[in-house]
Amino acid sequence: MSQDNAGSPVVSAADQAQEHPGDALENLLHENRRFAPTPEFAAAAVVQAGEYDDAAADAPAFWAKQARSLLSWSKDFSQTLDWSNPPFAKWFADGELNAAYNALDRHVENGLGDRVAIYFEGEPGDTRTYTYAQLTEEVKKAANAFEALGLAKGDRVAVYLPMIPEAVITLLACARIGAVHSVVFAGFSAEALRSRIDDAEAKLVVTADGTYRRGKPSALKPAVDDALQKPGHTVEHVVVVKRNGEDVAWTEGRDVWWDTTVGAASAEHTAVGHEAEHPLFILYTSGTTGRPKGILHTTGGYLTQAAYTHRAVFDLHPETDVYWCTADVGWVTGHTYVAYAPLINGATQVMYEGTPDSPHQGRWWELVEKYKVSILYTAPTAIRTFMKWGRDIPGQYDLSSIRVLGSVGEPINPEAWMWYREVIGANAGKQGQKKDHPAPIVDTWWQTETGAIMVAPLPGVTATKPGSAQVPLPGIAVDVVDEMGQPVSNGAGGYLVLREPWPSMLRGIWGDPERYKDTYWSRFETMYFAGDGAKKDDDGDVWLLGRVDDVMNISGHRLSTTEIESALVSHPSVAEAAVVGAADETTGQAVVAFVILRGSAKDDPDIVTTLRNHVGKEIGPIAKPKTILVVPELPKTRSGKIMRRLLKDIAEGREAGDATTLADSTVMSQISDSLRK
Ligand code: WTA
């Protein structure tokens, strides 16, 4: 038997809910704690309670009002929502606007050119500050440079960059000229990058020589070179940002340095309006099959909901707040809440390149203190990591500037929620002083597909509740339904659905309208199926219970079991593989793989390491299984379907559950025997 880790015995309600959304509900704690906003916070909040009623009275009218007040349109729209051909929605269809103009130029025109847009902190400690005027200039130059490389409206651009300002500049430059960006997280492999380049038929790739990881330079460009090695791709040019100065291979005629092209380009560029439904970006995300889906977002509706939710959920006061969202631009959170919403709203934000423990475990808190961050938006997995490192570390810093805390990406357990509140939200200075009124926490539920936050408390309105994302935002129709699509009553659980179209909804899956219908609109015909289990508590507040499909959530990153299984069986030593997400105290879930080896591979002592690295190469380091268990058989039904539920029991250290539907009833004992050996 080969095993890296015995698997965590922790069984969360979320995990149990994956296959039987109803079963786990009994185990859910009854949360009685409530934290109402202080009267001062409530009085100064940008959004007041009345907004729910306004939106409920006429949701499209509510969104039309937001679209006009938060964005500048070069051509106003006459129709708000066209839902005549569901599930294909059009929002503000005859309107025109430019995303980059909205994020940049108009602020400069309004006299805010000197406001800081981005405080960038590199991993080695180098810093750069961009005012709105400077960022506007950089984006105009990049737009000119991209056009000079032959890029035109509608062309696709693959972006493979670390968390550096050029990532935001690239996205906005694409949006400015109407090119469609497709960001591929820099932790994905060359293979993953190539398949995304091919699916979107990208014409340009923007990358960097490398980045820094835990104090050391780490290369990026070689992955792009690898990805483009095989002919048959559509890429004409690769623009390379010089970040860490590593030597890189160079393909003359194809590769160009950012500094020489963008650096030399003119800073004059006029933004023209694009149709509201013009594609803004594609972002690939894992689904239940092996092939990632290119989620398509368009311009007007997406930006409306991005801007609205950023302002409402974080109670943004752009004149005084310093906002920091720790997400990488490779994920949707880094799109909506780093690249677009904060800039559309004229906010000042912090951007950090590195990991939280580099060069020391207090790095984030040092940054909060240094920049006086007032709104922090991060993921439960980070919070649980900080909990492990101990409260003394944040205790050494002055975090008194913080006034709103956000959480996203996975369910936040009440224990982590309370720690976030008490250790981060109540910190009033280095000497361990505590605030009388800790910063409110907003747990935000949404997805790559929803484009923007859908369920979250409003910090000036809602009395928050540890562990629950609570209430649909104004203008959003969320429900929890049973197998038959009937709404559940309070206290019961089922599936999270969306009953009405929303402005930032995905417009489809790139190149595959049928898959869009099948995945989201066929489980319940007239409702969007999110793939999450959920419960309504006695107050009617929504609790998210985790995925009900084969999608795993590892540190808030989406990975599909089938995608990793395909990677494993592509190795010549593997005959069969089954992957499950097992509960993990820090990362929420961890990848556990069960493999059947071929012939002589059984005698290879390094096979587990070899296979982990193989998955890293096929998909990326984030997908490497934490544990690989070599087994003689896999549990299958008579129709050949792998019963992952039973494997999950083993991975989580439980007695395997009901195995009566197995084709071969001895398989489970064969597996346990072999694991015992
Ligand atoms: C999960 C990230 C519970 C959920 C924005 C969803 C959450 C998937 C929460 C989407 C939350 C996200 N509470 N679960 N606050 N936020 N999720 O596409 O399972 O990377 O379906 O988007 O993350 O992940 P994605």
XYZ file of C-alpha atoms and ligand atoms in Angstrom:
702
model
C 0.000 0.000 0.000
C 1.181 3.498 -0.744
C -0.198 6.323 1.250
C 0.897 9.903 1.965
C -1.754 10.643 4.464
C -4.345 8.707 6.350
C -7.158 11.073 5.417
C -8.979 13.295 7.827
C -11.651 11.817 10.068
C -13.549 15.096 10.009
C -16.877 14.644 8.274
C -18.557 17.886 7.520
C -22.214 18.270 6.838
C -21.157 19.637 3.492
C -19.513 16.386 2.520
C -22.358 14.203 3.562
C -24.674 16.438 1.649
C -22.838 15.759 -1.579
C -24.781 12.664 -2.392
C -27.793 12.959 -0.115
C -28.518 16.607 0.441
C -31.220 15.786 2.951
C -29.330 13.369 5.179
C -26.789 15.655 6.728
C -29.220 18.257 7.909
C -29.845 16.700 11.266
C -26.174 17.191 12.032
C -26.134 20.882 11.266
C -25.775 22.962 14.312
C -28.520 25.328 15.198
C -26.737 28.613 15.097
C -28.180 31.120 17.506
C -25.494 33.761 17.429
C -26.389 36.967 15.607
C -24.328 40.085 15.141
C -26.361 43.110 14.197
C -24.667 46.117 12.604
C -23.919 48.945 15.007
C -26.176 51.977 14.611
C -23.179 54.005 13.372
C -22.292 51.445 10.721
C -25.919 51.086 9.659
C -26.436 54.839 9.379
C -23.387 55.347 7.170
C -23.922 52.245 5.004
C -24.157 52.823 1.244
C -27.078 50.414 0.934
C -30.089 50.517 3.214
C -32.792 47.946 3.925
C -35.300 49.554 1.575
C -33.259 48.303 -1.358
C -34.692 44.785 -0.929
C -38.222 46.087 -1.395
C -37.283 48.246 -4.373
C -35.712 45.285 -6.067
C -38.539 42.912 -5.174
C -41.097 45.278 -6.682
C -39.480 45.077 -10.122
C -36.108 43.344 -10.415
C -35.321 44.310 -14.034
C -36.186 47.940 -13.268
C -33.930 47.763 -10.227
C -31.048 46.479 -12.380
C -31.696 49.083 -15.061
C -31.384 51.745 -12.385
C -28.086 50.255 -11.170
C -26.771 49.963 -14.733
C -27.404 53.654 -15.344
C -26.143 54.923 -12.019
C -22.994 52.799 -11.715
C -21.855 52.770 -15.351
C -21.382 55.291 -18.123
C -23.011 54.224 -21.380
C -21.909 55.636 -24.715
C -25.372 54.604 -25.935
C -28.253 54.145 -23.521
C -30.331 50.957 -23.693
C -34.060 50.828 -24.319
C -34.754 47.253 -23.271
C -33.509 45.892 -19.946
C -33.969 42.138 -20.202
C -34.720 39.954 -23.176
C -35.684 36.497 -21.868
C -37.671 35.488 -24.925
C -35.341 32.606 -25.716
C -34.445 31.012 -22.389
C -31.913 30.028 -21.158
C -30.192 32.580 -23.410
C -30.571 35.983 -21.767
C -29.793 39.419 -23.104
C -29.407 42.352 -20.770
C -29.389 45.980 -21.895
C -28.947 44.617 -25.436
C -29.092 47.806 -27.495
C -26.876 49.736 -25.100
C -23.183 50.342 -25.692
C -20.338 50.906 -23.291
C -16.627 50.389 -22.881
C -15.461 48.450 -19.814
C -12.025 50.087 -19.682
C -13.478 53.564 -20.072
C -15.760 52.816 -17.140
C -12.905 51.471 -15.030
C -10.412 54.212 -15.871
C -10.859 57.181 -18.191
C -14.077 58.462 -16.685
C -12.513 58.668 -13.222
C -9.666 60.726 -14.646
C -12.193 62.940 -16.465
C -14.001 63.368 -13.144
C -10.889 64.716 -11.449
C -9.871 61.508 -9.682
C -6.707 60.964 -11.730
C -4.481 61.259 -8.665
C -6.391 58.711 -6.609
C -4.430 55.506 -6.103
C -5.950 52.649 -8.075
C -3.443 49.924 -7.177
C -0.848 49.522 -4.459
C 1.182 46.613 -5.750
C 3.419 44.613 -3.487
C 5.688 42.053 -5.127
C 6.709 38.921 -3.328
C 10.341 40.049 -2.938
C 9.101 43.311 -1.424
C 9.289 45.570 -4.493
C 6.384 47.980 -4.693
C 4.600 50.010 -7.356
C 1.771 52.471 -7.013
C -0.561 53.309 -9.893
C -2.883 56.256 -9.751
C -5.992 56.179 -11.921
C -4.241 58.511 -14.375
C -1.186 56.250 -14.586
C -3.202 53.058 -14.909
C -5.294 54.640 -17.661
C -2.126 55.517 -19.542
C -0.729 51.980 -19.211
C -3.963 50.455 -20.461
C -4.062 52.793 -23.449
C -0.500 51.833 -24.335
C -1.256 48.142 -24.007
C -4.372 48.578 -26.157
C -2.307 50.274 -28.867
C 0.395 47.615 -28.643
C -2.100 44.758 -28.906
C -3.760 46.387 -31.907
C -0.369 46.831 -33.536
C 0.161 43.079 -33.106
C -2.955 42.506 -35.178
C -5.527 42.068 -32.459
C -9.061 43.184 -33.294
C -12.467 43.209 -31.678
C -13.698 39.683 -30.976
C -10.247 38.040 -31.103
C -9.325 35.889 -28.101
C -6.300 36.443 -25.882
C -4.916 33.824 -23.508
C -3.495 35.409 -20.362
C -1.019 33.383 -18.323
C 0.362 35.800 -15.768
C 1.199 36.011 -12.087
C -0.508 38.513 -9.762
C 1.217 41.598 -11.087
C -0.316 44.863 -12.326
C 0.250 43.821 -15.941
C -2.461 41.194 -15.415
C -5.070 43.871 -14.709
C -3.632 46.099 -17.443
C -3.886 43.248 -19.961
C -7.494 42.449 -19.087
C -8.565 46.066 -19.365
C -6.603 46.602 -22.579
C -8.389 43.609 -24.122
C -11.753 44.902 -22.927
C -10.939 48.320 -24.314
C -10.491 47.053 -27.852
C -13.218 44.428 -27.582
C -10.816 41.466 -27.544
C -11.979 38.593 -25.359
C -9.606 37.533 -22.594
C -9.270 33.992 -21.397
C -7.149 33.898 -18.271
C -5.488 30.604 -17.466
C -4.338 30.384 -13.853
C -0.528 30.412 -13.827
C -0.562 27.282 -11.664
C -2.007 25.268 -14.546
C 0.304 23.168 -16.690
C 1.395 23.601 -20.306
C -1.118 20.910 -21.337
C -3.975 22.680 -19.597
C -2.912 25.967 -21.149
C -2.764 24.456 -24.622
C -6.208 22.910 -24.419
C -7.645 26.272 -23.365
C -5.753 28.103 -26.110
C -7.136 25.629 -28.642
C -10.700 25.708 -27.378
C -10.851 29.506 -27.551
C -8.602 29.740 -30.637
C -6.495 32.418 -29.005
C -4.479 34.644 -31.285
C -2.291 36.244 -28.630
C -0.782 34.980 -25.387
C 0.338 37.367 -22.655
C 2.722 35.877 -20.120
C 5.802 36.680 -18.015
C 9.299 35.243 -17.845
C 8.352 34.108 -14.366
C 7.304 35.102 -10.904
C 8.425 34.464 -7.339
C 7.258 31.709 -5.062
C 8.386 31.535 -1.446
C 11.485 33.629 -1.983
C 12.601 31.897 -5.168
C 12.146 32.800 -8.812
C 9.762 30.468 -10.578
C 9.491 30.235 -14.345
C 6.346 30.721 -16.444
C 7.389 31.244 -20.047
C 8.682 27.661 -20.492
C 5.111 26.417 -20.006
C 3.948 28.686 -22.825
C 6.796 27.464 -25.050
C 5.821 23.878 -24.258
C 2.176 24.585 -24.909
C 2.954 26.051 -28.333
C 5.530 23.473 -29.329
C 3.143 21.230 -31.202
C 1.932 22.915 -34.383
C -1.705 23.449 -35.183
C -2.418 26.281 -32.781
C -3.808 29.710 -33.568
C -1.312 31.851 -31.635
C 0.496 34.542 -33.621
C 2.317 36.403 -30.866
C 3.433 35.975 -27.274
C 3.905 39.137 -25.235
C 6.307 38.559 -22.340
C 6.463 40.693 -19.213
C 9.932 40.800 -17.672
C 9.240 40.008 -14.049
C 12.053 37.985 -12.530
C 14.800 38.389 -15.131
C 15.296 34.654 -15.706
C 16.801 33.605 -19.013
C 14.064 32.509 -21.371
C 13.995 30.746 -24.714
C 12.904 33.056 -27.514
C 11.022 32.403 -30.734
C 11.894 35.224 -33.091
C 8.936 36.751 -34.873
C 6.492 35.255 -32.386
C 7.734 36.503 -29.005
C 7.909 40.152 -28.030
C 8.822 41.800 -24.737
C 6.101 43.779 -22.978
C 8.599 46.565 -22.273
C 9.529 47.086 -25.887
C 6.039 46.804 -27.365
C 3.751 48.239 -24.698
C 6.537 50.476 -23.406
C 7.015 52.048 -26.825
C 3.322 52.403 -27.680
C 1.434 55.670 -27.715
C -0.553 56.646 -24.631
C -3.314 58.112 -26.800
C -6.191 55.736 -27.345
C -9.867 56.491 -27.653
C -12.254 53.964 -26.169
C -15.268 53.189 -28.316
C -18.459 51.676 -26.979
C -19.100 47.956 -27.475
C -22.526 46.332 -27.478
C -23.702 45.375 -24.003
C -23.786 41.714 -25.067
C -20.322 41.797 -26.611
C -18.203 38.987 -25.055
C -15.940 40.322 -22.327
C -14.197 37.141 -21.285
C -14.070 33.379 -21.226
C -12.974 31.654 -18.047
C -12.542 27.906 -17.964
C -13.875 26.043 -14.985
C -14.188 22.416 -14.025
C -17.455 20.654 -14.578
C -18.538 17.102 -14.048
C -16.847 15.778 -17.148
C -13.145 15.791 -17.896
C -13.289 18.721 -20.277
C -13.248 22.181 -18.660
C -16.031 24.502 -19.713
C -15.320 27.930 -21.167
C -17.746 30.094 -19.214
C -18.705 33.111 -21.297
C -19.455 36.519 -19.820
C -20.542 39.615 -21.692
C -20.127 43.281 -20.961
C -23.093 45.352 -19.727
C -24.859 42.969 -17.371
C -21.655 41.588 -15.931
C -20.244 45.014 -15.123
C -23.538 46.180 -13.635
C -23.756 43.358 -11.145
C -20.011 43.372 -10.466
C -20.111 47.065 -9.569
C -23.358 46.855 -7.608
C -22.363 43.881 -5.482
C -18.892 45.237 -4.764
C -20.369 48.465 -3.501
C -23.280 46.939 -1.591
C -21.740 43.828 -0.064
C -18.515 45.502 1.063
C -20.181 48.812 1.899
C -17.616 50.507 -0.302
C -16.791 54.151 0.372
C -14.288 54.680 -2.441
C -12.988 58.008 -1.117
C -11.743 56.477 2.123
C -11.611 52.696 1.866
C -8.568 50.623 1.001
C -9.760 47.344 -0.387
C -7.848 44.103 -0.717
C -9.135 40.967 -2.390
C -6.526 38.250 -2.074
C -7.774 36.159 -5.014
C -5.554 35.451 -7.984
C -6.660 36.902 -11.295
C -6.680 33.315 -12.596
C -10.019 32.700 -10.858
C -13.332 34.445 -11.227
C -12.950 36.293 -7.932
C -9.818 37.908 -9.322
C -11.757 38.937 -12.426
C -14.831 40.440 -10.829
C -13.407 41.721 -7.562
C -9.837 42.676 -8.574
C -9.784 43.569 -12.270
C -13.267 45.028 -12.782
C -15.502 46.025 -9.869
C -13.020 47.950 -7.692
C -11.869 50.038 -10.649
C -15.365 50.608 -12.002
C -16.232 51.875 -8.523
C -13.152 54.090 -8.312
C -11.716 52.254 -5.310
C -8.126 52.017 -4.071
C -6.914 48.452 -3.859
C -3.941 46.404 -2.752
C -2.545 43.688 -4.996
C -0.048 41.144 -3.682
C 1.981 38.718 -5.767
C 3.062 36.113 -3.254
C 1.945 33.539 -0.728
C 0.820 34.381 2.838
C 3.899 32.785 4.407
C 6.571 34.529 2.410
C 8.960 35.602 3.829
C 7.092 35.078 7.116
C 3.639 34.080 8.330
C 2.695 37.642 9.177
C 3.051 38.972 5.642
C -0.648 39.610 5.030
C -1.096 41.393 8.330
C 1.998 43.448 7.662
C 0.360 44.536 4.406
C -2.953 45.315 6.093
C -1.099 47.491 8.604
C 1.102 49.135 5.972
C -1.705 50.094 3.585
C -4.402 50.495 6.243
C -6.628 48.000 4.495
C -10.246 48.577 5.491
C -11.986 45.837 3.456
C -10.428 42.388 3.247
C -11.898 39.680 1.016
C -10.433 36.195 1.213
C -11.217 32.462 1.388
C -11.985 30.143 4.317
C -9.003 27.961 3.474
C -6.700 30.927 4.167
C -8.504 31.684 7.400
C -8.141 28.090 8.569
C -4.440 28.191 7.714
C -4.007 31.326 9.820
C -5.879 29.620 12.637
C -3.323 26.816 12.510
C -0.441 29.282 12.598
C -1.912 30.880 15.701
C -3.512 34.124 16.760
C -0.214 35.537 18.007
C 0.901 36.234 14.460
C -1.893 38.650 13.462
C -1.727 39.874 17.079
C 1.643 41.459 16.340
C 0.135 43.865 13.817
C -2.239 46.775 13.961
C -5.335 45.700 12.036
C -7.565 48.434 13.398
C -8.175 49.831 9.897
C -10.313 46.798 8.983
C -14.047 47.510 8.914
C -15.497 44.814 6.639
C -14.353 41.208 6.177
C -15.432 39.022 3.270
C -15.312 35.283 2.651
C -15.734 33.363 -0.603
C -15.116 30.096 -2.373
C -16.371 27.416 -0.001
C -18.548 27.071 3.051
C -16.997 28.820 6.038
C -17.391 26.753 9.189
C -18.720 28.714 12.192
C -15.469 28.135 14.071
C -13.398 29.791 11.336
C -16.013 32.528 11.037
C -15.721 33.328 14.753
C -11.936 33.277 14.625
C -11.981 35.661 11.641
C -14.238 37.970 13.612
C -12.379 37.884 16.909
C -8.767 37.708 15.799
C -8.877 39.799 12.629
C -12.096 41.793 12.876
C -11.686 42.806 16.526
C -7.953 43.594 16.429
C -7.536 47.207 17.508
C -3.766 47.462 17.628
C -0.481 45.736 18.282
C -0.884 45.698 22.025
C -3.735 43.263 21.813
C -6.458 45.878 22.260
C -9.861 44.715 21.115
C -12.543 46.673 19.307
C -15.910 46.918 21.049
C -17.558 46.227 17.729
C -15.632 43.854 15.478
C -15.858 44.303 11.721
C -18.882 42.579 10.155
C -18.225 39.438 8.121
C -19.910 38.933 4.784
C -19.929 35.351 3.536
C -20.525 35.575 -0.198
C -21.875 32.721 -2.314
C -21.451 32.794 -6.034
C -19.762 30.935 -8.911
C -17.744 31.473 -12.069
C -21.081 31.038 -13.829
C -22.955 33.636 -11.803
C -20.240 36.219 -12.491
C -20.849 38.121 -9.285
C -22.065 37.656 -5.717
C -25.600 36.246 -5.404
C -26.113 35.402 -1.733
C -24.581 37.468 1.072
C -25.546 39.617 4.000
C -25.426 43.399 3.586
C -23.098 44.617 6.336
C -25.156 47.676 7.263
C -28.481 45.858 7.181
C -28.233 42.154 8.003
C -27.601 40.700 11.446
C -24.895 38.222 10.471
C -24.837 34.583 11.468
C -21.640 32.478 11.673
C -21.469 29.932 8.857
C -24.374 31.094 6.722
C -24.313 33.147 3.529
C -27.875 34.030 4.553
C -29.842 36.089 2.072
C -30.149 36.559 -1.678
C -28.995 40.020 -2.701
C -31.592 42.546 -3.831
C -32.744 41.640 -7.341
C -31.636 37.984 -7.076
C -34.131 35.102 -6.942
C -32.495 32.263 -5.018
C -34.377 29.242 -3.762
C -33.741 25.814 -2.269
C -35.784 23.025 -3.859
C -36.199 19.281 -3.438
C -35.664 16.552 -6.067
C -38.962 17.468 -7.696
C -38.121 21.143 -7.887
C -40.551 22.091 -5.104
C -39.340 24.757 -2.662
C -38.333 23.272 0.685
C -39.743 24.669 3.884
C -37.601 26.358 6.507
C -35.436 23.839 8.313
C -35.163 21.570 5.266
C -32.502 21.055 2.612
C -32.174 20.433 -1.091
C -30.591 22.066 -4.106
C -29.738 25.698 -4.628
C -31.460 27.143 -7.705
C -31.928 30.534 -9.306
C -35.447 31.253 -10.424
C -34.891 34.351 -12.533
C -32.144 35.491 -14.886
C -29.623 37.919 -13.372
C -27.456 40.527 -15.132
C -24.054 38.852 -14.673
C -25.225 35.349 -15.540
C -23.061 33.335 -17.881
C -24.258 33.679 -21.450
C -23.191 30.182 -22.343
C -20.302 27.781 -22.676
C -17.865 28.839 -25.369
C -18.746 26.979 -28.551
C -21.197 24.602 -26.869
C -24.758 25.889 -26.378
C -26.108 22.358 -25.808
C -23.757 21.736 -22.931
C -24.887 25.026 -21.403
C -28.518 23.874 -21.490
C -27.726 20.368 -20.261
C -25.500 21.413 -17.405
C -27.518 24.193 -15.887
C -31.043 24.177 -17.242
C -32.099 20.564 -17.595
C -32.162 19.325 -13.968
C -35.054 21.712 -13.298
C -36.396 23.022 -16.550
C -37.098 26.636 -15.755
C -34.535 27.144 -13.023
C -30.772 27.432 -13.037
C -29.205 24.473 -11.220
C -26.086 25.630 -9.378
C -24.743 22.200 -8.415
C -24.671 23.087 -4.718
C -26.607 21.513 -1.884
C -28.200 24.013 0.464
C -30.449 24.299 3.457
C -32.858 26.915 4.705
C -32.701 27.288 8.473
C -35.602 28.187 10.736
C -35.157 31.859 9.881
C -35.148 31.109 6.156
C -31.414 31.896 5.912
C -29.465 29.903 3.326
C -26.626 27.573 4.314
C -24.429 26.213 1.548
C -23.567 22.554 1.973
C -21.074 21.898 -0.822
C -21.310 20.447 -4.314
C -23.782 17.740 -5.193
C -21.905 16.716 -8.341
C -18.423 15.429 -9.098
C -16.829 18.820 -8.643
C -14.369 19.116 -5.753
C -13.463 22.268 -3.935
C -9.810 22.280 -2.920
C -8.824 25.469 -1.088
C -11.666 27.193 -2.899
C -10.427 25.981 -6.298
C -12.722 23.963 -8.469
C -11.472 20.657 -9.793
C -13.447 17.794 -11.227
C -12.926 14.192 -10.178
C -13.126 13.026 -13.791
C -10.516 15.534 -14.935
C -7.985 14.086 -12.465
C -9.042 10.519 -13.252
C -8.373 11.172 -16.948
C -4.959 12.566 -16.081
C -4.135 9.474 -14.010
C -5.214 6.933 -16.605
C -3.204 8.768 -19.253
C -0.123 7.425 -17.432
C 1.017 4.053 -18.823
C 1.274 2.510 -15.333
C -2.362 3.128 -14.462
C -5.099 0.732 -15.500
C -7.986 2.439 -13.713
C -8.469 5.374 -11.378
C -11.173 6.875 -9.197
C -10.877 10.217 -7.458
C -12.824 11.639 -4.540
C -12.703 14.863 -2.566
C -12.201 13.946 1.085
C -12.889 16.334 3.947
C -9.758 18.225 4.953
C -9.445 20.497 7.948
C -7.483 23.190 6.149
C -8.246 22.984 2.451
C -11.933 22.067 2.827
C -11.450 19.068 0.598
C -8.354 17.180 -0.494
C -7.882 15.052 -3.602
C -7.683 11.341 -2.815
C -7.069 8.946 -5.708
C -7.572 5.199 -5.850
C -5.593 3.550 -8.640
C -5.250 0.097 -10.095
C -1.746 -0.334 -11.481
C -0.650 -2.272 -14.521
C 1.849 -5.165 -14.371
C 5.312 -4.229 -13.182
C 4.310 -0.784 -11.893
C 3.118 -2.570 -8.767
C 6.754 -3.143 -7.802
C 7.856 0.447 -8.378
C 8.485 2.052 -4.965
C 8.272 5.568 -6.458
C 5.008 5.077 -8.289
C 2.991 7.388 -6.038
C 5.425 10.275 -6.510
C 5.553 9.589 -10.230
C 1.774 9.709 -10.506
C 1.422 12.848 -8.403
C 3.943 14.586 -10.653
C 2.167 13.285 -13.722
C -1.090 14.902 -12.588
C 0.890 18.088 -11.892
C 2.159 18.024 -15.443
C -1.200 17.238 -17.028
C -3.327 19.717 -15.078
C -1.159 21.684 -12.670
C 0.284 21.453 -9.163
C -3.050 22.343 -7.531
C -4.546 19.112 -8.858
C -1.888 16.773 -7.423
C -3.639 14.215 -5.224
C -2.805 14.580 -1.558
C -3.126 10.818 -1.209
C -2.851 8.047 -3.790
C -3.997 4.616 -2.701
C -3.060 1.617 -4.770
C -5.930 -0.890 -4.769
C -6.657 -4.210 -6.525
C -10.222 -3.287 -7.577
C -12.676 -0.383 -7.648
C -16.245 -0.600 -6.379
C -18.648 -0.528 -9.346
C -22.336 -0.943 -9.861
C -23.647 -3.537 -12.298
C -23.803 -0.845 -14.936
C -20.118 -0.101 -14.386
C -20.471 3.199 -12.527
C -17.812 3.746 -9.885
C -19.391 4.172 -6.453
C -17.366 7.122 -5.251
C -19.459 7.356 -2.097
C -17.853 4.162 -0.796
C -14.369 5.351 -1.665
C -15.053 8.603 0.078
C -15.975 6.693 3.220
C -12.580 5.029 3.128
C -10.741 8.251 2.305
C -12.378 9.924 5.292
C -11.536 7.061 7.612
C -15.077 5.711 8.002
C -16.527 2.265 7.731
C -17.775 1.982 4.121
C -21.535 2.469 3.796
C -24.177 0.421 2.020
C -22.505 -1.678 -0.691
C -25.452 -3.820 -1.725
C -25.642 -2.435 -5.256
C -22.069 -3.439 -6.085
C -21.561 -5.807 -8.984
C -18.992 -7.700 -6.932
C -19.799 -7.617 -3.246
C -16.274 -8.643 -2.200
C -14.591 -5.558 -3.690
C -14.793 -3.437 -0.568
C -13.158 -6.102 1.587
C -10.467 -6.620 -1.056
C -9.753 -2.890 -0.910
C -9.632 -2.714 2.872
C -7.422 -5.814 3.007
C -4.977 -4.336 0.568
C -4.915 -0.992 2.391
C -4.320 -2.724 5.690
C -1.243 -4.452 4.279
C -18.471 27.104 -3.774
C -15.965 31.034 -6.781
C -20.177 28.000 0.195
C -19.764 26.524 -4.297
C -16.617 32.402 -6.545
C -19.811 27.043 -5.712
C -19.203 28.503 -1.828
C -18.361 27.009 -6.112
C -19.157 29.865 -1.482
C -18.019 28.006 -7.171
C -19.646 30.246 -0.190
C -18.350 29.616 -3.486
N -20.153 29.273 0.605
N -19.711 27.581 -0.993
N -19.611 31.501 0.240
N -18.629 30.527 -2.532
N -18.685 28.383 -3.060
O -16.707 28.864 -9.735
O -19.683 25.112 -4.271
O -14.571 28.912 -8.399
O -20.595 26.248 -6.566
O -16.455 30.490 -7.948
O -17.655 27.331 -4.903
O -16.638 28.056 -7.396
P -16.035 29.058 -8.444
